[in-house]
Amino acid sequence: MPLRPYRHAVTKRPRNPRTRQRRFGAAALLAVVLTVLGIPAAPTAQAAVEWNDGAARYTRVLNCPSVIWGSPYYENGIGAYAGHAVDLATDQPKVGEVFYVHVQVFGLGNPCAGTLVQPTFNLPAGASFARDHPIQCYVNGAGGNAPNNNCPGWDHLDANGAYYNRNQGDYPSVWPIPQGVDFEIRVPVRADRPHTGTNWSVTLWTADGNASPTLQLPATMFVFGAPQPPPDPKVTYPTPSTKQAAQTPGGQPTRYGLYSEFGVTDLRGVAGTLTFQLGTAANDLSPVASVPLQAGQATASAWTDWDEPGVTLRAGRTYYWRGVFDPGQPGGGDARSGPVQSFTVPGGGPGPEPEPDPDPEPQPNPQPNPQPTATCKGLRVTVDLAKGQRPTARRDVILGTPRAETIRGRGGDDVICGGGGKDRLLGEGRCRPAVRRRRTRHLHRRCRPGPGGHLRGAAPGPVTATLGTSYAPGHRWPRAYDVRPRPVSAVGEQGPRSRGSGSGDG
């Protein structure tokens, strides 16, 4: 867990030989000045967390009222020091953990021009800024995580450690330090190696209408423990990853009678975004819901019942999904994905009525009853419309029903026997009578072969049609016709010529 340093103005130094003792040159005088100016007294230390601060540095300025009164004298303008948070009882911070360094500035004197400051943090090798944690800023003990009224966020701390105020107001990029003000900036850092009194510093630029010196605030760093690898967040799933349930973990009704869940481990305080991706294929997933994760967590988890904007699930269909964790700012290129999961939406369960499928898959024809075997023109019937079977795109031998009906071939060299009534064969093409006894017009208009049936159109491909009033084996048909179609396109343009033949006993 990252250290949470407490707020105090004057730090009691840890009595430990590993820490460098820091003391103001005029500590008693400073304490009196702070009390007179009304700066709050330092609160009592909590637990064993203390600040390992370096030596204080000061500026010297002319006191403005004394100049006006004609008796000018010099005084300390500001006092400042730098350090970092430690917990000697538990040897923290450890390698890989987040802890805070800080700079603290006190307004002591009263120069006529006032005093402006701007700090730069000079970290030692092996220490870096933990940008997944917030900067903190306090004025006279009030404040907290930045950005706030006193300080901007990470976008104002550059790669060299220089921290600038927001560019607005009377003092762009710097902070004014009036007399009596206690100003503190805390910046989170992480070390990848142990440190035992390693030197580092804060450079404090000042402007006060006098010497305006740049103060170097020295400090030492202590980080304990052996080197540890950086955080390596991993996406995990419970078993099962999708549960059928009437309610979500939050107690709300589930829309589809289920919810999915995933988790992330080994966060070590890293902030980021947890995202659900969904699709109808394992290799085609899109983000549908995201949950932000605040810093400071060791593990995290998220769930969804897929009641998300733009998502509609259908009963009985299988969907694929996975959990994704993107540390830091989204789109950084370091997202971690879990294995692809799947679930099938239960049918008839909670949720809205499923929408009709605009592109249903064709259902296979039931196997015909082999006893007795029906025939058409001496060929075994493969599609018996009386049994609910449907023509296919292959070569079919189609047997109609005794009712008047429309029979549609779907391609191939089909043989069709009408079963009686006034039957119609729909499709595209042309036909000619094999026995030239009657006139015949184009198929896409109408072809009338005479009593026993009504023929119109043809399937895209050669079709032989035998029309009659019965399909009982051995029945003698009143006429036989040879239908020789020529396929045409949907707009009526003639396509390649193809032929088919067939006959019937007359």
Short mmCIF file of C-alpha atoms in Angstrom, two decimals, residues 38-423:
data_model
loop_
_atom_site.label_atom_id
_atom_site.label_comp_id
_atom_site.label_asym_id
_atom_site.label_seq_id
_atom_site.Cartn_x
_atom_site.Cartn_y
_atom_site.Cartn_z
CA GLY A 38 -1.16 32.69 13.43
CA ILE A 39 0.11 29.71 11.41
CA PRO A 40 -1.51 26.55 12.83
CA ALA A 41 0.67 24.43 15.08
CA ALA A 42 1.85 21.08 13.74
CA PRO A 43 -0.56 18.24 14.49
CA THR A 44 0.56 15.23 16.49
CA ALA A 45 2.27 12.57 14.37
CA GLN A 46 0.03 9.66 13.37
CA ALA A 47 1.39 6.12 13.54
CA ALA A 48 5.14 6.06 12.74
CA VAL A 49 5.03 8.01 9.47
CA GLU A 50 7.38 11.00 9.55
CA TRP A 51 9.17 13.27 7.12
CA ASN A 52 12.87 12.77 6.43
CA ASP A 53 13.59 16.46 5.74
CA GLY A 54 16.87 18.12 4.84
CA ALA A 55 18.35 21.37 6.11
CA ALA A 56 16.37 24.59 5.78
CA ARG A 57 17.47 27.44 3.55
CA TYR A 58 16.50 31.14 3.77
CA THR A 59 16.39 34.33 1.73
CA ARG A 60 17.33 37.77 3.14
CA VAL A 61 15.17 40.80 2.37
CA LEU A 62 14.71 44.38 3.51
CA ASN A 63 11.72 44.79 5.79
CA CYS A 64 9.34 47.06 3.88
CA PRO A 65 7.90 49.06 6.86
CA SER A 66 11.41 49.75 8.14
CA VAL A 67 12.32 51.22 4.78
CA ILE A 68 9.27 53.46 4.94
CA TRP A 69 10.08 54.51 8.52
CA GLY A 70 13.62 55.41 7.53
CA SER A 71 15.30 52.72 9.64
CA PRO A 72 15.75 49.83 7.17
CA TYR A 73 16.87 46.44 8.37
CA TYR A 74 17.21 42.93 6.89
CA GLU A 75 15.23 39.87 7.87
CA ASN A 76 14.59 36.34 6.60
CA GLY A 77 12.24 36.51 3.63
CA ILE A 78 11.23 32.83 3.35
CA GLY A 79 12.39 29.58 4.95
CA ALA A 80 12.14 26.31 3.00
CA TYR A 81 13.19 22.64 3.14
CA ALA A 82 12.56 19.38 1.26
CA GLY A 83 12.21 15.72 2.24
CA HIS A 84 10.16 12.56 1.85
CA ALA A 85 7.79 10.41 3.93
CA VAL A 86 9.15 7.39 5.82
CA ASP A 87 7.83 4.77 8.23
CA LEU A 88 10.71 3.50 10.30
CA ALA A 89 8.60 0.99 12.23
CA THR A 90 7.87 -1.05 9.10
CA ASP A 91 10.85 -0.04 6.93
CA GLN A 92 8.75 1.78 4.37
CA PRO A 93 8.76 2.86 1.62
CA LYS A 94 9.93 -0.33 -0.04
CA VAL A 95 11.17 -0.80 -3.56
CA GLY A 96 8.28 -0.47 -6.03
CA GLU A 97 5.94 1.24 -3.55
CA VAL A 98 4.64 4.79 -4.01
CA PHE A 99 5.66 7.45 -1.49
CA TYR A 100 5.65 11.25 -1.43
CA VAL A 101 8.48 13.78 -1.61
CA HIS A 102 7.65 17.35 -0.64
CA VAL A 103 8.87 20.92 -0.47
CA GLN A 104 7.60 23.25 2.25
CA VAL A 105 7.94 27.05 2.14
CA PHE A 106 7.16 29.54 4.96
CA GLY A 107 6.60 33.27 4.42
CA LEU A 108 8.69 34.90 7.22
CA GLY A 109 9.59 38.40 6.13
CA ASN A 110 7.82 41.36 4.56
CA PRO A 111 9.67 42.63 1.47
CA CYS A 112 8.04 45.49 -0.39
CA ALA A 113 7.84 43.44 -3.62
CA GLY A 114 6.62 40.26 -1.94
CA THR A 115 8.15 36.85 -2.68
CA LEU A 116 7.47 34.48 -5.60
CA VAL A 117 8.67 30.83 -5.81
CA GLN A 118 8.77 27.95 -8.30
CA PRO A 119 10.23 24.50 -7.41
CA THR A 120 12.07 21.83 -9.47
CA PHE A 121 12.34 18.29 -8.03
CA ASN A 122 15.73 16.66 -8.70
CA LEU A 123 15.19 12.95 -8.00
CA PRO A 124 18.09 10.51 -7.64
CA ALA A 125 18.80 7.72 -10.13
CA GLY A 126 16.32 4.87 -9.77
CA ALA A 127 13.46 7.13 -8.58
CA SER A 128 10.72 8.41 -10.87
CA PHE A 129 7.45 10.29 -10.64
CA ALA A 130 4.40 8.06 -10.04
CA ARG A 131 2.05 9.79 -12.46
CA ASP A 132 -0.74 7.31 -11.72
CA HIS A 133 -1.13 8.96 -8.28
CA PRO A 134 -2.19 12.57 -7.57
CA ILE A 135 0.00 15.52 -6.68
CA GLN A 136 -1.03 17.11 -3.38
CA CYS A 137 -0.96 20.78 -2.44
CA TYR A 138 -1.64 22.61 0.86
CA VAL A 139 -1.81 26.26 1.97
CA ASN A 140 -1.89 26.75 5.74
CA GLY A 141 -2.96 23.13 6.13
CA ALA A 142 -5.92 23.30 3.72
CA GLY A 143 -5.94 21.53 0.37
CA GLY A 144 -5.53 18.00 -0.95
CA ASN A 145 -5.23 16.25 -4.29
CA ALA A 146 -4.38 18.44 -7.27
CA PRO A 147 -5.66 19.99 -9.37
CA ASN A 148 -7.27 22.24 -6.77
CA ASN A 149 -7.57 25.96 -6.09
CA ASN A 150 -3.90 26.24 -5.17
CA CYS A 151 -2.13 23.89 -7.60
CA PRO A 152 -2.52 22.37 -11.08
CA GLY A 153 -2.12 18.68 -11.91
CA TRP A 154 0.47 16.58 -13.68
CA ASP A 155 0.24 18.54 -16.92
CA HIS A 156 2.20 21.33 -15.17
CA LEU A 157 5.13 19.14 -14.03
CA ASP A 158 7.59 18.65 -16.89
CA ALA A 159 10.02 15.81 -17.61
CA ASN A 160 12.82 17.63 -15.76
CA GLY A 161 10.82 17.87 -12.54
CA ALA A 162 9.96 21.57 -12.83
CA TYR A 163 6.50 22.29 -11.41
CA TYR A 164 4.73 25.44 -12.65
CA ASN A 165 1.63 27.20 -11.45
CA ARG A 166 -1.27 27.58 -13.89
CA ASN A 167 -0.75 30.43 -16.37
CA GLN A 168 -3.30 32.88 -15.07
CA GLY A 169 -3.73 35.62 -12.49
CA ASP A 170 -1.12 38.15 -11.41
CA TYR A 171 1.69 35.59 -11.00
CA PRO A 172 1.72 33.19 -13.97
CA SER A 173 3.75 29.96 -13.50
CA VAL A 174 4.88 30.87 -9.95
CA TRP A 175 3.37 31.04 -6.46
CA PRO A 176 3.27 34.15 -4.23
CA ILE A 177 4.35 33.54 -0.61
CA PRO A 178 3.02 36.36 1.59
CA GLN A 179 4.19 36.80 5.16
CA GLY A 180 2.54 34.23 7.43
CA VAL A 181 1.79 31.64 4.71
CA ASP A 182 2.80 27.96 5.00
CA PHE A 183 2.87 26.46 1.46
CA GLU A 184 3.53 22.76 0.77
CA ILE A 185 3.71 20.67 -2.45
CA ARG A 186 3.82 16.85 -2.34
CA VAL A 187 4.69 14.76 -5.39
CA PRO A 188 4.34 10.93 -5.52
CA VAL A 189 7.39 8.93 -6.60
CA ARG A 190 8.42 5.28 -6.93
CA ALA A 191 11.93 3.78 -6.61
CA ASP A 192 13.13 0.69 -8.47
CA ARG A 193 16.11 0.08 -6.15
CA PRO A 194 17.01 0.51 -2.47
CA HIS A 195 18.34 3.86 -1.26
CA THR A 196 20.32 4.39 1.92
CA GLY A 197 20.77 8.11 2.41
CA THR A 198 20.97 8.88 -1.32
CA ASN A 199 21.31 12.62 -1.93
CA TRP A 200 18.66 14.48 -3.88
CA SER A 201 17.35 18.07 -3.82
CA VAL A 202 14.72 20.63 -4.74
CA THR A 203 15.77 23.75 -6.60
CA LEU A 204 13.60 26.68 -5.46
CA TRP A 205 13.63 29.73 -7.76
CA THR A 206 12.66 32.96 -5.97
CA ALA A 207 11.92 36.59 -6.83
CA ASP A 208 11.65 39.09 -3.91
CA GLY A 209 12.86 42.51 -5.16
CA ASN A 210 16.10 42.00 -3.25
CA ALA A 211 18.79 39.42 -4.05
CA SER A 212 16.20 36.93 -5.41
CA PRO A 213 18.43 33.92 -4.84
CA THR A 214 17.81 30.39 -6.16
CA LEU A 215 17.82 28.09 -3.14
CA GLN A 216 19.15 24.52 -3.27
CA LEU A 217 17.23 22.48 -0.70
CA PRO A 218 19.22 19.29 0.11
CA ALA A 219 17.63 16.03 1.21
CA THR A 220 18.42 12.32 1.53
CA MET A 221 16.33 9.33 0.49
CA PHE A 222 15.75 5.99 2.23
CA VAL A 223 13.98 3.16 0.37
CA PHE A 224 14.04 -0.33 1.90
CA GLY A 225 13.84 -3.88 0.61
CA ALA A 226 15.16 -5.84 -2.33
CA PRO A 227 14.36 -4.74 -5.87
CA GLN A 228 10.90 -5.76 -7.05
CA PRO A 229 9.50 -5.96 -10.57
CA PRO A 230 7.09 -3.19 -11.60
CA PRO A 231 3.33 -3.81 -11.35
CA ASP A 232 2.10 -6.42 -13.83
CA PRO A 233 -1.72 -6.28 -13.82
CA LYS A 234 -3.41 -9.49 -15.00
CA VAL A 235 -7.03 -10.00 -16.12
CA THR A 236 -8.71 -12.96 -14.42
CA TYR A 237 -12.18 -14.54 -14.51
CA PRO A 238 -14.29 -16.31 -11.89
CA THR A 239 -15.67 -19.78 -12.69
CA PRO A 240 -17.94 -19.48 -14.54
CA SER A 241 -17.20 -16.07 -16.01
CA THR A 242 -20.89 -15.63 -16.99
CA LYS A 243 -23.55 -16.66 -14.47
CA GLN A 244 -27.25 -17.16 -15.11
CA ALA A 245 -29.02 -15.13 -12.44
CA ALA A 246 -32.18 -13.10 -11.99
CA GLN A 247 -30.25 -10.30 -10.24
CA THR A 248 -26.88 -8.60 -10.66
CA PRO A 249 -24.32 -8.48 -7.81
CA GLY A 250 -25.73 -5.02 -7.15
CA GLY A 251 -29.25 -6.39 -6.61
CA GLN A 252 -30.86 -5.11 -9.83
CA PRO A 253 -32.84 -7.42 -12.17
CA THR A 254 -30.76 -8.75 -15.06
CA ARG A 255 -32.09 -7.92 -18.52
CA TYR A 256 -31.15 -11.21 -20.13
CA GLY A 257 -31.09 -13.49 -17.10
CA LEU A 258 -27.29 -13.45 -16.76
CA TYR A 259 -24.26 -11.29 -15.97
CA SER A 260 -20.54 -11.51 -16.79
CA GLU A 261 -17.61 -10.60 -14.51
CA PHE A 262 -13.83 -10.23 -14.62
CA GLY A 263 -11.12 -9.02 -12.25
CA VAL A 264 -7.61 -7.53 -12.27
CA THR A 265 -4.78 -8.56 -9.91
CA ASP A 266 -1.32 -7.18 -9.09
CA LEU A 267 -2.43 -3.56 -9.47
CA ARG A 268 -0.23 -2.19 -6.66
CA GLY A 269 -2.19 1.03 -6.66
CA VAL A 270 -2.17 1.61 -10.42
CA ALA A 271 -5.17 3.53 -11.79
CA GLY A 272 -6.78 2.74 -15.15
CA THR A 273 -9.93 1.64 -16.98
CA LEU A 274 -11.75 -1.73 -16.98
CA THR A 275 -13.52 -2.42 -20.29
CA PHE A 276 -15.91 -5.11 -21.56
CA GLN A 277 -15.59 -6.13 -25.22
CA LEU A 278 -18.40 -8.07 -26.97
CA GLY A 279 -19.02 -9.64 -30.39
CA THR A 280 -20.67 -12.51 -32.27
CA ALA A 281 -17.25 -13.91 -33.27
CA ALA A 282 -14.19 -14.54 -31.13
CA ASN A 283 -11.96 -12.50 -33.47
CA ASP A 284 -14.34 -9.54 -33.83
CA LEU A 285 -14.88 -7.84 -30.44
CA SER A 286 -15.79 -4.21 -29.76
CA PRO A 287 -15.86 -2.23 -26.48
CA VAL A 288 -19.39 -1.80 -25.11
CA ALA A 289 -18.87 -0.66 -21.47
CA SER A 290 -16.03 0.85 -19.39
CA VAL A 291 -15.49 1.43 -15.67
CA PRO A 292 -12.80 3.86 -14.36
CA LEU A 293 -10.51 2.56 -11.61
CA GLN A 294 -9.08 4.96 -9.04
CA ALA A 295 -5.49 4.65 -7.81
CA GLY A 296 -4.60 2.87 -4.60
CA GLN A 297 -6.18 -0.55 -5.15
CA ALA A 298 -4.43 -3.93 -4.97
CA THR A 299 -7.14 -5.76 -6.95
CA ALA A 300 -10.35 -4.79 -8.73
CA SER A 301 -13.34 -6.38 -10.46
CA ALA A 302 -16.24 -5.32 -12.70
CA TRP A 303 -19.48 -6.90 -13.96
CA THR A 304 -22.20 -6.21 -16.54
CA ASP A 305 -25.55 -7.81 -17.39
CA TRP A 306 -25.04 -6.50 -20.97
CA ASP A 307 -27.85 -3.97 -20.56
CA GLU A 308 -25.61 -1.40 -22.23
CA PRO A 309 -26.34 1.30 -24.86
CA GLY A 310 -26.33 -0.17 -28.35
CA VAL A 311 -26.34 -3.80 -27.14
CA THR A 312 -29.26 -6.14 -27.91
CA LEU A 313 -28.83 -9.86 -27.24
CA ARG A 314 -31.00 -12.56 -28.83
CA ALA A 315 -32.22 -15.63 -27.01
CA GLY A 316 -30.43 -18.80 -28.03
CA ARG A 317 -27.50 -17.04 -29.70
CA THR A 318 -23.86 -17.44 -28.58
CA TYR A 319 -21.77 -14.31 -27.90
CA TYR A 320 -18.05 -13.83 -27.25
CA TRP A 321 -16.48 -11.34 -24.82
CA ARG A 322 -13.38 -10.54 -22.82
CA GLY A 323 -12.20 -8.18 -20.09
CA VAL A 324 -9.52 -5.54 -20.74
CA PHE A 325 -7.55 -3.39 -18.27
CA ASP A 326 -5.85 -0.26 -19.59
CA PRO A 327 -3.50 1.25 -16.93
CA GLY A 328 -3.03 5.00 -16.72
CA GLN A 329 -4.59 7.17 -19.40
CA PRO A 330 -6.73 5.25 -21.97
CA GLY A 331 -5.02 4.51 -25.26
CA GLY A 332 -1.50 4.31 -23.86
CA GLY A 333 -0.80 1.08 -25.74
CA ASP A 334 -0.22 -1.02 -22.62
CA ALA A 335 -3.72 -2.53 -22.21
CA ARG A 336 -3.94 -6.05 -20.75
CA SER A 337 -6.57 -8.43 -22.15
CA GLY A 338 -7.91 -11.67 -20.71
CA PRO A 339 -8.73 -14.81 -22.71
CA VAL A 340 -11.89 -14.66 -24.84
CA GLN A 341 -14.98 -16.01 -23.05
CA SER A 342 -18.40 -17.00 -24.43
CA PHE A 343 -21.99 -17.45 -23.28
CA THR A 344 -25.34 -18.39 -24.81
CA VAL A 345 -28.37 -16.24 -24.01
CA PRO A 346 -31.01 -18.43 -22.35
CA GLY A 347 -34.30 -18.72 -24.27
CA GLY A 348 -37.59 -17.82 -22.61
CA GLY A 349 -35.86 -16.30 -19.60
CA PRO A 350 -35.97 -12.73 -18.29
CA GLY A 351 -35.50 -10.01 -20.82
CA PRO A 352 -37.27 -8.51 -23.85
CA GLU A 353 -38.84 -10.57 -26.61
CA PRO A 354 -36.05 -11.40 -29.07
CA GLU A 355 -36.14 -9.72 -32.45
CA PRO A 356 -36.75 -11.92 -35.53
CA ASP A 357 -33.57 -12.97 -37.30
CA PRO A 358 -33.45 -11.12 -40.65
CA ASP A 359 -31.19 -13.82 -42.11
CA PRO A 360 -32.23 -17.17 -40.67
CA GLU A 361 -30.11 -20.17 -41.46
CA PRO A 362 -31.77 -22.71 -43.79
CA GLN A 363 -32.98 -25.77 -41.96
CA PRO A 364 -32.12 -29.22 -43.37
CA ASN A 365 -34.95 -31.23 -44.87
CA PRO A 366 -36.29 -34.09 -42.74
CA GLN A 367 -35.23 -37.50 -43.97
CA PRO A 368 -37.95 -38.94 -46.27
CA ASN A 369 -39.71 -42.12 -45.29
CA PRO A 370 -38.19 -44.80 -47.53
CA GLN A 371 -41.33 -47.03 -47.41
CA PRO A 372 -43.02 -46.77 -49.84
CA THR A 373 -40.71 -44.88 -52.21
CA ALA A 374 -42.48 -42.20 -54.28
CA THR A 375 -41.23 -41.57 -57.79
CA CYS A 376 -41.55 -38.87 -60.42
CA LYS A 377 -40.82 -39.85 -64.02
CA GLY A 378 -39.11 -42.98 -62.78
CA LEU A 379 -36.84 -41.02 -60.42
CA ARG A 380 -36.89 -41.32 -56.65
CA VAL A 381 -38.50 -38.24 -55.10
CA THR A 382 -36.02 -36.23 -52.98
CA VAL A 383 -38.34 -33.37 -52.01
CA ASP A 384 -41.93 -34.28 -51.07
CA LEU A 385 -43.87 -31.08 -50.47
CA ALA A 386 -46.65 -33.03 -48.74
CA LYS A 387 -44.15 -33.92 -45.99
CA GLY A 388 -43.04 -30.33 -45.45
CA GLN A 389 -39.74 -30.74 -47.30
CA ARG A 390 -38.28 -27.81 -49.23
CA PRO A 391 -36.34 -27.61 -52.53
CA THR A 392 -32.59 -27.01 -52.36
CA ALA A 393 -30.06 -25.39 -54.69
CA ARG A 394 -28.96 -28.86 -55.84
CA ARG A 395 -30.67 -31.15 -58.38
CA ASP A 396 -34.03 -32.11 -56.87
CA VAL A 397 -36.86 -34.43 -57.84
CA ILE A 398 -39.85 -32.51 -56.44
CA LEU A 399 -43.29 -34.01 -55.78
CA GLY A 400 -46.25 -31.65 -55.24
CA THR A 401 -49.43 -32.09 -53.23
CA PRO A 402 -52.98 -32.82 -54.42
CA ARG A 403 -53.87 -29.15 -53.82
CA ALA A 404 -53.47 -26.27 -56.23
CA GLU A 405 -50.12 -24.71 -55.35
CA THR A 406 -47.07 -22.81 -56.47
CA ILE A 407 -43.88 -24.89 -56.74
CA ARG A 408 -40.56 -23.04 -56.83
CA GLY A 409 -37.32 -24.72 -57.86
CA ARG A 410 -34.13 -23.29 -56.44
CA GLY A 411 -31.63 -24.18 -59.17
CA GLY A 412 -29.93 -27.24 -60.58
CA ASP A 413 -31.49 -29.67 -63.06
CA ASP A 414 -34.81 -30.12 -61.21
CA VAL A 415 -37.60 -32.56 -62.11
CA ILE A 416 -40.99 -31.39 -60.80
CA CYS A 417 -44.24 -33.40 -60.65
CA GLY A 418 -47.36 -31.43 -59.81
CA GLY A 419 -49.79 -33.37 -57.71
CA GLY A 420 -53.07 -32.06 -59.13
CA GLY A 421 -55.04 -28.87 -59.10
CA LYS A 422 -53.91 -25.74 -60.90
CA ASP A 423 -50.19 -25.74 -60.08
#
